[in-house]
Short mmCIF file of C-alpha atoms in Angstrom, two decimals:
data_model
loop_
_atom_site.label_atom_id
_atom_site.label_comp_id
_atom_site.label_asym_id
_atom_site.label_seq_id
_atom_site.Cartn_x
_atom_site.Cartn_y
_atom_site.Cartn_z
CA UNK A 1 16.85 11.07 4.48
CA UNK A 2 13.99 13.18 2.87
CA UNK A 3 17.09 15.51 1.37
CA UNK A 4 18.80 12.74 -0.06
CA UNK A 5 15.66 11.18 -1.60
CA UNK A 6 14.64 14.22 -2.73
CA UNK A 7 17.79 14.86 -4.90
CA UNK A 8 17.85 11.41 -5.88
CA UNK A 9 14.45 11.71 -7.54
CA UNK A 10 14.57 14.83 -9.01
CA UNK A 11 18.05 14.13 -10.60
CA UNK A 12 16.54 11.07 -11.98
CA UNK A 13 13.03 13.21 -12.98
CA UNK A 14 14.84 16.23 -14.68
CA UNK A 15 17.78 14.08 -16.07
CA UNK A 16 20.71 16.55 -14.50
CA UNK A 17 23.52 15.08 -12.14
CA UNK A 18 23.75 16.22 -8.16
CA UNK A 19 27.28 18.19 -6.98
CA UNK A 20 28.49 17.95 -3.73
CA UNK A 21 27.54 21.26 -2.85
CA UNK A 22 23.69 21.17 -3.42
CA UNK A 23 23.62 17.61 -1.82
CA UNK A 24 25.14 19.47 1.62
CA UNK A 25 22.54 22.61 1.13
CA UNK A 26 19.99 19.86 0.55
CA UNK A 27 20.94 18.18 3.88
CA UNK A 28 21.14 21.13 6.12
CA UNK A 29 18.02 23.24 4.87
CA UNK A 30 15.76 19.98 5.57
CA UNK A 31 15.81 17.61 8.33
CA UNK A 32 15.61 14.23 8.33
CA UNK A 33 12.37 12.07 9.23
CA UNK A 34 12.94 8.59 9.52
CA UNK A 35 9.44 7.03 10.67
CA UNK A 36 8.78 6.30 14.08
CA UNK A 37 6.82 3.99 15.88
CA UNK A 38 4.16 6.39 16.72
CA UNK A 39 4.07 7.10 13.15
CA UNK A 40 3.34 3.21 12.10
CA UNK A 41 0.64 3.05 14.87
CA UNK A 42 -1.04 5.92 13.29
CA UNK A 43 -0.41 4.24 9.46
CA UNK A 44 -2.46 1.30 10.77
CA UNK A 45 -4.87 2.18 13.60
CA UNK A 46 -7.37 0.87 11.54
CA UNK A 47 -6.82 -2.67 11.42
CA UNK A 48 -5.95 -1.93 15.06
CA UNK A 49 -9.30 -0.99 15.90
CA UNK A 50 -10.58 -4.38 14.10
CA UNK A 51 -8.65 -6.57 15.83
CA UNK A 52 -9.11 -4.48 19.09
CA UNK A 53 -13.06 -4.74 18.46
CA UNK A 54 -12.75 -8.74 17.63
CA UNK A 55 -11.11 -9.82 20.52
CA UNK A 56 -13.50 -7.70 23.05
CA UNK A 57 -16.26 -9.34 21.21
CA UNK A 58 -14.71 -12.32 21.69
CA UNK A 59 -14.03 -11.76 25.79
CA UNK A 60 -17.81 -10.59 25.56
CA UNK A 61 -18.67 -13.79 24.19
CA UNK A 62 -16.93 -16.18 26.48
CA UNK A 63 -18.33 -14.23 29.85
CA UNK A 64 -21.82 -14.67 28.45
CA UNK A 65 -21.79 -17.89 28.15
CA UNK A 66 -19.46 -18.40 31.51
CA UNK A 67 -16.35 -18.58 29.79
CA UNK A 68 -15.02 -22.13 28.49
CA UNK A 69 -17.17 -25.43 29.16
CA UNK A 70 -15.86 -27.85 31.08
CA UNK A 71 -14.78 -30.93 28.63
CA UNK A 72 -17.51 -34.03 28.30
CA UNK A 73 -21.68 -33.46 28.49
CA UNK A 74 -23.81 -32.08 30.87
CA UNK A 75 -24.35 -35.37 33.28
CA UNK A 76 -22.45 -37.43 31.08
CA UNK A 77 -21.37 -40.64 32.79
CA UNK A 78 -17.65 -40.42 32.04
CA UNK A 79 -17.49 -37.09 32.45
CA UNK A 80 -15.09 -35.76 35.52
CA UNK A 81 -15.97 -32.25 35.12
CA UNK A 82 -18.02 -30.17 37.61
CA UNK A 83 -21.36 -30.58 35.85
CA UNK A 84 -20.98 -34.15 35.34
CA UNK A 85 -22.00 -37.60 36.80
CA UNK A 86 -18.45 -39.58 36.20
CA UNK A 87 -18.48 -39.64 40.47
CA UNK A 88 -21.94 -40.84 41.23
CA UNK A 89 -21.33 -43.64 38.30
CA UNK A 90 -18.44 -44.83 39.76
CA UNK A 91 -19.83 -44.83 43.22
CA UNK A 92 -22.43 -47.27 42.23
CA UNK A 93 -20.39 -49.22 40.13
CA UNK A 94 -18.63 -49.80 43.63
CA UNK A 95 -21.77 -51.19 45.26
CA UNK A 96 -22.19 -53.91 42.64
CA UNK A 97 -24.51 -52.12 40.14
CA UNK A 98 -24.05 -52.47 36.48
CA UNK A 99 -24.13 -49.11 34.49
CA UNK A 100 -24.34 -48.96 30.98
CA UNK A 101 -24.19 -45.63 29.18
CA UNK A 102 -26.32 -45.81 26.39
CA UNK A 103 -25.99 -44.18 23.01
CA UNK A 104 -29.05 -44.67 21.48
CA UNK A 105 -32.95 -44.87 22.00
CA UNK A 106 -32.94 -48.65 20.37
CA UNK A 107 -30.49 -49.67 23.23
CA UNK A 108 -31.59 -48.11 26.09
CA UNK A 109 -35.71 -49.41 25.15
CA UNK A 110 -33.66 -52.76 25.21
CA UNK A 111 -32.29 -52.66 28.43
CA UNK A 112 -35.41 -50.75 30.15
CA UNK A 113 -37.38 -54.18 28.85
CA UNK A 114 -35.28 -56.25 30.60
CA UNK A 115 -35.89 -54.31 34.29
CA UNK A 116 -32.79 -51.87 34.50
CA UNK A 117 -33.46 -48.28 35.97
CA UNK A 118 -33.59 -45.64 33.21
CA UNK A 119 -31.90 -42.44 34.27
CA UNK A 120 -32.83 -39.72 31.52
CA UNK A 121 -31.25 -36.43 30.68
CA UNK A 122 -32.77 -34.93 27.38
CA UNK A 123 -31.10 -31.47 27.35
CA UNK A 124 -31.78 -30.45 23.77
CA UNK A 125 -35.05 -31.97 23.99
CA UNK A 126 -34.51 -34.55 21.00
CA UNK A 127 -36.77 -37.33 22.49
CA UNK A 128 -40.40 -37.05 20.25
CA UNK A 129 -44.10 -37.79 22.49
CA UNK A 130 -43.90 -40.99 21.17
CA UNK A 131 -40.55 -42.12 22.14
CA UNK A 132 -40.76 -40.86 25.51
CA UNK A 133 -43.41 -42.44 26.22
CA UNK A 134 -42.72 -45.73 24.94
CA UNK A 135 -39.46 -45.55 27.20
CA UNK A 136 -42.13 -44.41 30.06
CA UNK A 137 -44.06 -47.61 29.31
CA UNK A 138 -40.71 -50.13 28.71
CA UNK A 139 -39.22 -49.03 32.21
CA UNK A 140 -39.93 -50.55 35.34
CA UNK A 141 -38.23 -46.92 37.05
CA UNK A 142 -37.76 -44.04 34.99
CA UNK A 143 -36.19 -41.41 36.66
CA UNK A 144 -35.57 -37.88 34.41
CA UNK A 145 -33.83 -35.68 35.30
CA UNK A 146 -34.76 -31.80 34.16
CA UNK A 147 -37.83 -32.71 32.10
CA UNK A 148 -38.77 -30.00 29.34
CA UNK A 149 -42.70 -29.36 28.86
CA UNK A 150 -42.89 -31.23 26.08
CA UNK A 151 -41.73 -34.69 27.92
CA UNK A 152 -43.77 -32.96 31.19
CA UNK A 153 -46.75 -33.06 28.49
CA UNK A 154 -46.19 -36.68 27.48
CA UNK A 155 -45.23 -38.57 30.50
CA UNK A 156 -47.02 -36.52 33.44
CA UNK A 157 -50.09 -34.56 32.33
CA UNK A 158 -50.42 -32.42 35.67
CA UNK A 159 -47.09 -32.13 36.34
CA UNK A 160 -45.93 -28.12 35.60
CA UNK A 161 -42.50 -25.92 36.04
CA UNK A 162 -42.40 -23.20 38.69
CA UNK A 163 -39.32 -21.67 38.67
CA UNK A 164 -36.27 -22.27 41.17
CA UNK A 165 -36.25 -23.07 44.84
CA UNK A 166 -35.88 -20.29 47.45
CA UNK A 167 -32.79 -22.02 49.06
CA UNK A 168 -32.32 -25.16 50.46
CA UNK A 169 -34.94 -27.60 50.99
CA UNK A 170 -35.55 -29.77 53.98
CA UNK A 171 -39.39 -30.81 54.32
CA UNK A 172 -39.47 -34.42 52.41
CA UNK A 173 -42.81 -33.97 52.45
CA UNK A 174 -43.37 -37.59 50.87
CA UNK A 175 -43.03 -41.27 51.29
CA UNK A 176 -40.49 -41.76 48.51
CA UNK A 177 -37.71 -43.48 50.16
CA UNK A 178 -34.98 -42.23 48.53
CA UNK A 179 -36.20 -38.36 49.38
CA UNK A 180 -36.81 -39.87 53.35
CA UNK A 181 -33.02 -40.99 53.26
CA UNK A 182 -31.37 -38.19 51.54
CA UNK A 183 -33.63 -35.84 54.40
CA UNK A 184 -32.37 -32.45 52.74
CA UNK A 185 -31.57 -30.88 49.62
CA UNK A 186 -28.93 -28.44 48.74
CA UNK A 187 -29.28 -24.83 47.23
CA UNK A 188 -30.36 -24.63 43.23
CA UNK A 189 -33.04 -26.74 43.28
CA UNK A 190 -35.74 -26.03 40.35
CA UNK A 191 -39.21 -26.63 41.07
CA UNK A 192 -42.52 -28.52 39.75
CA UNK A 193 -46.16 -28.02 41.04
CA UNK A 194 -48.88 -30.92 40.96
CA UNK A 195 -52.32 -30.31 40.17
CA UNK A 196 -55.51 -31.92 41.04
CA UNK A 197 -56.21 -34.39 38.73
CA UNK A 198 -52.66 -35.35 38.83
CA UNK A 199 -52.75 -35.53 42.86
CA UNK A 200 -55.61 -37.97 42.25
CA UNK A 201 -54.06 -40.16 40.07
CA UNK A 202 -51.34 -41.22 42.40
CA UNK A 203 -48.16 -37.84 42.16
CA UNK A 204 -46.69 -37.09 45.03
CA UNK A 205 -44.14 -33.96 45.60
CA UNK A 206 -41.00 -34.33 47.81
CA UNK A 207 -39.00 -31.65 49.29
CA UNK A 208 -41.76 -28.76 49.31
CA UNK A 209 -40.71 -24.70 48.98
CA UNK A 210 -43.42 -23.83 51.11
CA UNK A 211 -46.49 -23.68 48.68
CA UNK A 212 -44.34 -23.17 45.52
CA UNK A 213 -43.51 -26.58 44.44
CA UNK A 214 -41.48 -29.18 44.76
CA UNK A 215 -38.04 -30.56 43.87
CA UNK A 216 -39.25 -34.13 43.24
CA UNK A 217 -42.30 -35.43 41.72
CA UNK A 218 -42.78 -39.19 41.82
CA UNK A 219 -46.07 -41.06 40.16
CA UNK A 220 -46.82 -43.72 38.32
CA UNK A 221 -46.43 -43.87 34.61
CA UNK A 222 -49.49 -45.18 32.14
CA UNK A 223 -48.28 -48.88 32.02
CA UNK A 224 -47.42 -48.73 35.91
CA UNK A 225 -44.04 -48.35 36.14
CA UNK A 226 -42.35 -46.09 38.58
CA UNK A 227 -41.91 -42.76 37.08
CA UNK A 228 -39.16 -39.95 39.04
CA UNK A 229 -39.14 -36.47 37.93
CA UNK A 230 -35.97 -34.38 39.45
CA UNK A 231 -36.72 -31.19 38.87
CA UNK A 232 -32.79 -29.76 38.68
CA UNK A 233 -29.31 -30.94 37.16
CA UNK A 234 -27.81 -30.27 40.66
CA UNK A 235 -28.27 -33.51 42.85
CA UNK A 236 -26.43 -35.29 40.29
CA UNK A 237 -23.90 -33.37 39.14
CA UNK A 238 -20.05 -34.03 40.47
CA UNK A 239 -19.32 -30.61 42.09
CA UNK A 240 -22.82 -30.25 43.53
CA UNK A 241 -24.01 -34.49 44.71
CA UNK A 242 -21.30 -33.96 48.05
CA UNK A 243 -23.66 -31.14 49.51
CA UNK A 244 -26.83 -31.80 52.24
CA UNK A 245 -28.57 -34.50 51.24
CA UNK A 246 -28.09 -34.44 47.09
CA UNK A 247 -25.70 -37.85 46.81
CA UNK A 248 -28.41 -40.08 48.88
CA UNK A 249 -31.20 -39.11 46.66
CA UNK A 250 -28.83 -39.42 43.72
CA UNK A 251 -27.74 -43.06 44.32
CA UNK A 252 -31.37 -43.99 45.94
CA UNK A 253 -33.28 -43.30 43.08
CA UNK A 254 -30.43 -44.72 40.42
CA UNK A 255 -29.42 -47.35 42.24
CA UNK A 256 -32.45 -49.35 42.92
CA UNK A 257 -32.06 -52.09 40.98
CA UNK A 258 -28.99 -54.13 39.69
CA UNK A 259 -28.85 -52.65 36.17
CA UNK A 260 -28.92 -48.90 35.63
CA UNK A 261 -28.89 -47.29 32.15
CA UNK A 262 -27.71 -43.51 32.01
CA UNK A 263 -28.63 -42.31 28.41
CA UNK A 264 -28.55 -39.09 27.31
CA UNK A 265 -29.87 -38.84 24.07
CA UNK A 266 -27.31 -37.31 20.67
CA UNK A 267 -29.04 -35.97 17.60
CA UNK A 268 -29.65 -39.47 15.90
CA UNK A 269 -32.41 -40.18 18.43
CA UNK A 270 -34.53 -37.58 17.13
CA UNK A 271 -37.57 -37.89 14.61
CA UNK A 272 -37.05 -35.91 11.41
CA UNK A 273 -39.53 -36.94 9.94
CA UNK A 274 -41.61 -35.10 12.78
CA UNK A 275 -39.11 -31.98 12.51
CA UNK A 276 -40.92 -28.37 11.46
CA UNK A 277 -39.74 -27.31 8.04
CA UNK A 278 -38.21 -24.00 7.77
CA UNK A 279 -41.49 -22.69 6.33
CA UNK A 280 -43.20 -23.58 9.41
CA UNK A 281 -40.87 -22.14 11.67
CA UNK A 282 -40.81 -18.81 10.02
CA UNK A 283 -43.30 -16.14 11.17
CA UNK A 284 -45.99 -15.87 8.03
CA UNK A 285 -45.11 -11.90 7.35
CA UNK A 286 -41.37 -13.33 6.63
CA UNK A 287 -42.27 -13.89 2.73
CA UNK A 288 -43.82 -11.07 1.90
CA UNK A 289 -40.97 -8.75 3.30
CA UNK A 290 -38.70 -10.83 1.43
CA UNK A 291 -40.18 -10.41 -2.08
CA UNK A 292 -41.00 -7.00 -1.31
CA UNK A 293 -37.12 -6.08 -0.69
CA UNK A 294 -36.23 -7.53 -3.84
CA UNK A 295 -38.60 -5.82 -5.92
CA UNK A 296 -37.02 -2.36 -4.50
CA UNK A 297 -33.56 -3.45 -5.01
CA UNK A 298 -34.59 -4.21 -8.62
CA UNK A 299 -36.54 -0.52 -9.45
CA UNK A 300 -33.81 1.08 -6.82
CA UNK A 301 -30.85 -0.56 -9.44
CA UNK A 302 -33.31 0.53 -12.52
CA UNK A 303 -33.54 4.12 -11.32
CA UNK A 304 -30.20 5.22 -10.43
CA UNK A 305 -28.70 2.69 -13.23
CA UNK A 306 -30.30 4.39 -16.27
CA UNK A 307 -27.93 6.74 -18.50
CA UNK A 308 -29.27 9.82 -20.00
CA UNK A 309 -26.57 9.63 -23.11
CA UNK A 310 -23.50 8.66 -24.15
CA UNK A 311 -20.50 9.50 -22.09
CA UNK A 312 -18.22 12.45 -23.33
CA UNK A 313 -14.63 12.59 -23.01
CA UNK A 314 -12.86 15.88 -22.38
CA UNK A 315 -9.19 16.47 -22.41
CA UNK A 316 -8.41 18.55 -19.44
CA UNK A 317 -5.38 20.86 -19.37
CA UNK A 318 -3.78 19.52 -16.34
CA UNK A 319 0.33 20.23 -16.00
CA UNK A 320 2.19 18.97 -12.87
CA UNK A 321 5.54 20.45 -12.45
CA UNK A 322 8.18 17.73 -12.13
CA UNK A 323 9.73 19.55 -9.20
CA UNK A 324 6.37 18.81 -7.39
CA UNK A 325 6.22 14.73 -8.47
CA UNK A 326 9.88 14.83 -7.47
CA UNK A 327 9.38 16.33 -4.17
CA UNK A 328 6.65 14.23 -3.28
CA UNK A 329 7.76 10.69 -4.44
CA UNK A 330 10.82 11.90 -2.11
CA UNK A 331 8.57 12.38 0.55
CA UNK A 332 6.64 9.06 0.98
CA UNK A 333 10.75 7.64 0.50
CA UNK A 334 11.40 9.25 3.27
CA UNK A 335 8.40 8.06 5.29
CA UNK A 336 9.11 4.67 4.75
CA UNK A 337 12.33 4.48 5.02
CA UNK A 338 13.06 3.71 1.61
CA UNK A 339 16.92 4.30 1.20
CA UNK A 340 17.53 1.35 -1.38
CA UNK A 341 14.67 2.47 -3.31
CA UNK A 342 15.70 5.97 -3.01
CA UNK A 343 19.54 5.27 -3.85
CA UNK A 344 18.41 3.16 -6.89
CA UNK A 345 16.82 5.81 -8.36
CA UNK A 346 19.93 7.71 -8.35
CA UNK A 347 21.56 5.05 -9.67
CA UNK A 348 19.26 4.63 -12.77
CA UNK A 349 20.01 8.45 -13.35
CA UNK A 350 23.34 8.03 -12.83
CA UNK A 351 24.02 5.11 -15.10
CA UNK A 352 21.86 6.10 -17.95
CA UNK A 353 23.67 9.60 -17.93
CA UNK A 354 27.15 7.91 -17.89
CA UNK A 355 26.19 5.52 -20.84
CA UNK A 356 25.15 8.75 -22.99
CA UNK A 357 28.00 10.23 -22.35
CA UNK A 358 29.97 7.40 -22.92
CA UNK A 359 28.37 7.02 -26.50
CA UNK A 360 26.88 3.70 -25.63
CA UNK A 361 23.24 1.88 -26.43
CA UNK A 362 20.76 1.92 -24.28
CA UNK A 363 20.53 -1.87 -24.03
CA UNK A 364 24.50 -2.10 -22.78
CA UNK A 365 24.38 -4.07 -19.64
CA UNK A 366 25.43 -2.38 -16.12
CA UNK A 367 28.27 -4.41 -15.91
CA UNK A 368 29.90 -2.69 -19.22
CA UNK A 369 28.61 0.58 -18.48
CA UNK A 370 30.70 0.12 -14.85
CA UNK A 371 33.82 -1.13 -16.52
CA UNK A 372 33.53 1.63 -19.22
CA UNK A 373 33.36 4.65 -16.50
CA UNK A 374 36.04 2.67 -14.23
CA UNK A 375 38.37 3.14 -17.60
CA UNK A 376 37.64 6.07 -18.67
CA UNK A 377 38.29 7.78 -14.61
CA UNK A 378 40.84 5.77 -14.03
CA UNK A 379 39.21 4.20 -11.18
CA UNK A 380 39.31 1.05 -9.41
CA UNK A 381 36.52 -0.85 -11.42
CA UNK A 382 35.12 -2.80 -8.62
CA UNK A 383 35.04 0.06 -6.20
CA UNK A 384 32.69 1.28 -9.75
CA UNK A 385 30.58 -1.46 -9.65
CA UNK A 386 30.13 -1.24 -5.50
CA UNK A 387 29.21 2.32 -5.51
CA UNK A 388 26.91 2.09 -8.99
CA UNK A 389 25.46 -1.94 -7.93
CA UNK A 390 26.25 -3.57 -4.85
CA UNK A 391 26.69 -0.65 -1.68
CA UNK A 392 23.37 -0.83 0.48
CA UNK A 393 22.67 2.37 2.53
CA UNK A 394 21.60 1.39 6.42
CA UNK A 395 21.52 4.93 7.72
CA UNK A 396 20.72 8.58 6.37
CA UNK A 397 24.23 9.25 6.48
CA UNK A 398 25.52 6.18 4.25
CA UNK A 399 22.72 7.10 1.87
CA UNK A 400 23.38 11.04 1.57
CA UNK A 401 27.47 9.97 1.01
CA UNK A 402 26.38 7.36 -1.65
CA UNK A 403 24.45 10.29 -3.37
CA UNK A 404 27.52 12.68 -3.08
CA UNK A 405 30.07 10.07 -4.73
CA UNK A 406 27.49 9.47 -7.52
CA UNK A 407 27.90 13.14 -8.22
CA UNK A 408 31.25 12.70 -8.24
CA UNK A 409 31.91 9.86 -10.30
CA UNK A 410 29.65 11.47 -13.10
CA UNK A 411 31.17 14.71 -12.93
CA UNK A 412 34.84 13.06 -13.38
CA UNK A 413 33.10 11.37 -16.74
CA UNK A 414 31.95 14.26 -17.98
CA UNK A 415 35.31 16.52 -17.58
CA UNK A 416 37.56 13.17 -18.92
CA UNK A 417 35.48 13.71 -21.75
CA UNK A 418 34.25 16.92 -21.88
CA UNK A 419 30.82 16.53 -22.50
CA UNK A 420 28.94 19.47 -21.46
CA UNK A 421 26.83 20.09 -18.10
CA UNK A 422 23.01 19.98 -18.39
CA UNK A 423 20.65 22.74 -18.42
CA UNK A 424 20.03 22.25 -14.88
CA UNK A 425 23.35 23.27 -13.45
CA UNK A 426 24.30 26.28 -15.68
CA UNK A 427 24.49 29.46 -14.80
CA UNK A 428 21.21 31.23 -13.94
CA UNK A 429 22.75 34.26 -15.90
CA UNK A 430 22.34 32.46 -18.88
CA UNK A 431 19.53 33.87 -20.83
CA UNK A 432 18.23 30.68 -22.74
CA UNK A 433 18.36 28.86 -19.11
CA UNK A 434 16.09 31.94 -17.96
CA UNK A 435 14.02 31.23 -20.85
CA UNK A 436 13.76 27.30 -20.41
CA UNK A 437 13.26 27.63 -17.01
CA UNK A 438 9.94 30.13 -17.18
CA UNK A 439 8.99 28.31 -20.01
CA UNK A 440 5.22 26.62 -19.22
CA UNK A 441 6.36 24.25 -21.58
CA UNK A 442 8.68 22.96 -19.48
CA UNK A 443 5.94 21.30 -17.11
CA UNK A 444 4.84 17.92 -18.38
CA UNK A 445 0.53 17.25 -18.69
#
């Protein structure tokens, strides 16, 4: 294919016509190279790379965070999946007890005045000091589940973290009857210690790690309500509540009265108003780094931005040889394949030098120009028009034979009418081709 593009585009380049003889010298002295898939790998192992990079960071991603989350909340109440509570809701539903899954602080402070349980699961933390503990104070039993230290602050002054459980826990430990039934614990338990002056005031711990801490940490809250801290997710969630003891604890402590709410509070429960500003979450050195960046991108653009005149323009004395721009356009044809693109160059030689020698303008349509050299070579003129228009090359071969009967067809014009050859097929005897060829004047700036 390279041999045929380059004659294509250096007949079209130089303005001379292509015999049948240097097309087959062409073809044999330089081999083919039709692109291979190797070769359009390499072309775009760039945006390989990228993508290759994107989706590792994306695998990276989805291990991290222990690939996709199960559908529905953590503890959510309809929520089938493996870390939620849809089983031990429906399990006391069962038993007669009304659940209601609350949406929002205003309901569930309803409900908690009237003498339902209040099972709480704050995961982002959205539930302010004050709200927490005027839910503490509405509730006859308030049992939450994973406190943070802010609601450990606000609800049970005393009451600290310390870490996760050792294994399973079996010492109750307590005289919470809900910890005496369930007996035992299962593995992944997290832990809270008691101090003193809590102690005094009435905490208790249940299922005790030795001198660590305990799962469980029952009290009484400031208005005297029953107040249940659970220091872990796992005794209520759904793939976790069937092991040791974890389901009687779960239902004794939610199931004590008739009416249970389960809220979990969503973003519109939280105080805005009480929200830190972006100024105040932002480390105090933060500002001054900022405006002290800007000022050196602003001197950095001044410095290398300034001019030390006005431009000057210089013509340079730069010649390409055609025979180089023809060679190489023929060369990125022949990378890519292109044989239309190739062959329609030849064409556009071809039917420009047929319409000069023809004697006709250079705005006659193709159409005329075909019909003219059909009756002037006595040729067929639609097998004209196919070979000058319409014939598509799928193969190096087709395309190298499309070249040769180009040749062909404009030699026959030129000896009907015996217009003479160009410069670039006479004889290299000829001393004013000698000259024109060693002429530098013949390469173009």
């Amino acid at each position: 294919m390279r041999a045929a593009a380059e004659a294509s585009v250096t007949a079209d380049v130089e303005g001379s016509s292509v015999d049948d003889g240097a097309a087959a010298s062409s073809t044999s002295a330089t081999p083919t190279v039709t692109p291979t898939f190797r070769a359009f790998l390499r072309g775009r192992r760039a945006w390989i790379v990228i993508a290759a990079v994107l989706v590792l960071g994306a695998l990276v991603v989805l291990v991290i965070q222990g690939g996709v989350r199960p559908p529905g909340p953590a503890l959510g109440a309809d929520n089938p999946g493996p870390v939620g509570s849809k089983a031990l809701v429906e399990v006391l539903r069962d038993h007669g007890v009304t659940v209601t899954d609350a949406r929002s602080f205003e309901v569930a402070i309803d409900l908690a005045g009237q003498g339902a349980t209040v099972v709480l699961f704050d995961e982002q933390g959205l539930l302010d000091d004050d709200r927490l503990t005027e839910l503490a104070g509405a509730a006859d039993r308030l049992v939450v589940i994973a406190p943070g230290f802010g609601a450990l602050e606000a609800i049970a002054p005393g009451v600290r973290h310390a870490g996760a459980a050792s294994g399973p826990l079996d010492e109750v430990a307590c005289e919470l009857g809900a910890a005496e039934r369930a007996g035992e614990l299962s593995e992944g338990q997290d832990l809270l210690t008691i101090d003193d002056p809590a102690a005094e005031a009435g905490w208790q711990g249940c299922f005790a790690d030795g001198d660590f801490g305990y799962a469980v940490a029952a009290g009484e809250g400031e208005s005297g309500g029953e107040l249940v801290l659970v220091a872990a997710t796992t005794v209520f969630e759904n793939g976790r509540i069937a092991e040791a003891g974890n389901a009687a604890l779960a239902i004794g402590l939610a199931g004590a009265a008739d009416d249970l709410v389960w809220y979990l509070p969503g973003p519109g429960d939280s105080d805005v108003a009480t929200a830190p500003t972006m100024g105040e979450l932002t480390p105090g050195w933060v500002s001054p780094v900022i405006v002290l960046l800007i000022v050196v991108v602003v001197v950095a653009g001044i410095w290398r931005g300034r001019r030390f005149g006005p431009l000057v323009v210089e013509q340079l004395p730069v010649h390409v040889p055609a025979g180089e721009t023809s060679a190489g356009r023929a060369r990125l044809y022949a990378r890519s394949a292109a044989r239309v693109h190739a062959l329609d160059q030849l064409r556009v030689g071809a039917l420009g030098r047929i319409a000069a020698m023809l004697r006709l303008p250079r705005s006659t349509a193709v159409d005329q120009v075909t019909d003219a050299a059909a009756q002037a070579t006595g040729r067929d003129p639609s097998g004209v028009r196919r070979l000058l228009v319409d014939d598509v090359p799928s193969t190096d071969r087709e395309l190298v034979d499309l070249a040769g009967e180009l040749a062909r067809l404009e030699g026959e014009v030129r000896r009907v009418l015996g217009a003479p050859a160009s410069d670039h097929h006479r004889d290299d005897d000829d001393p004013d081709h000698r000259d024109h060829r060693d002429d530098p004047a013949g390469r173009r700036p």
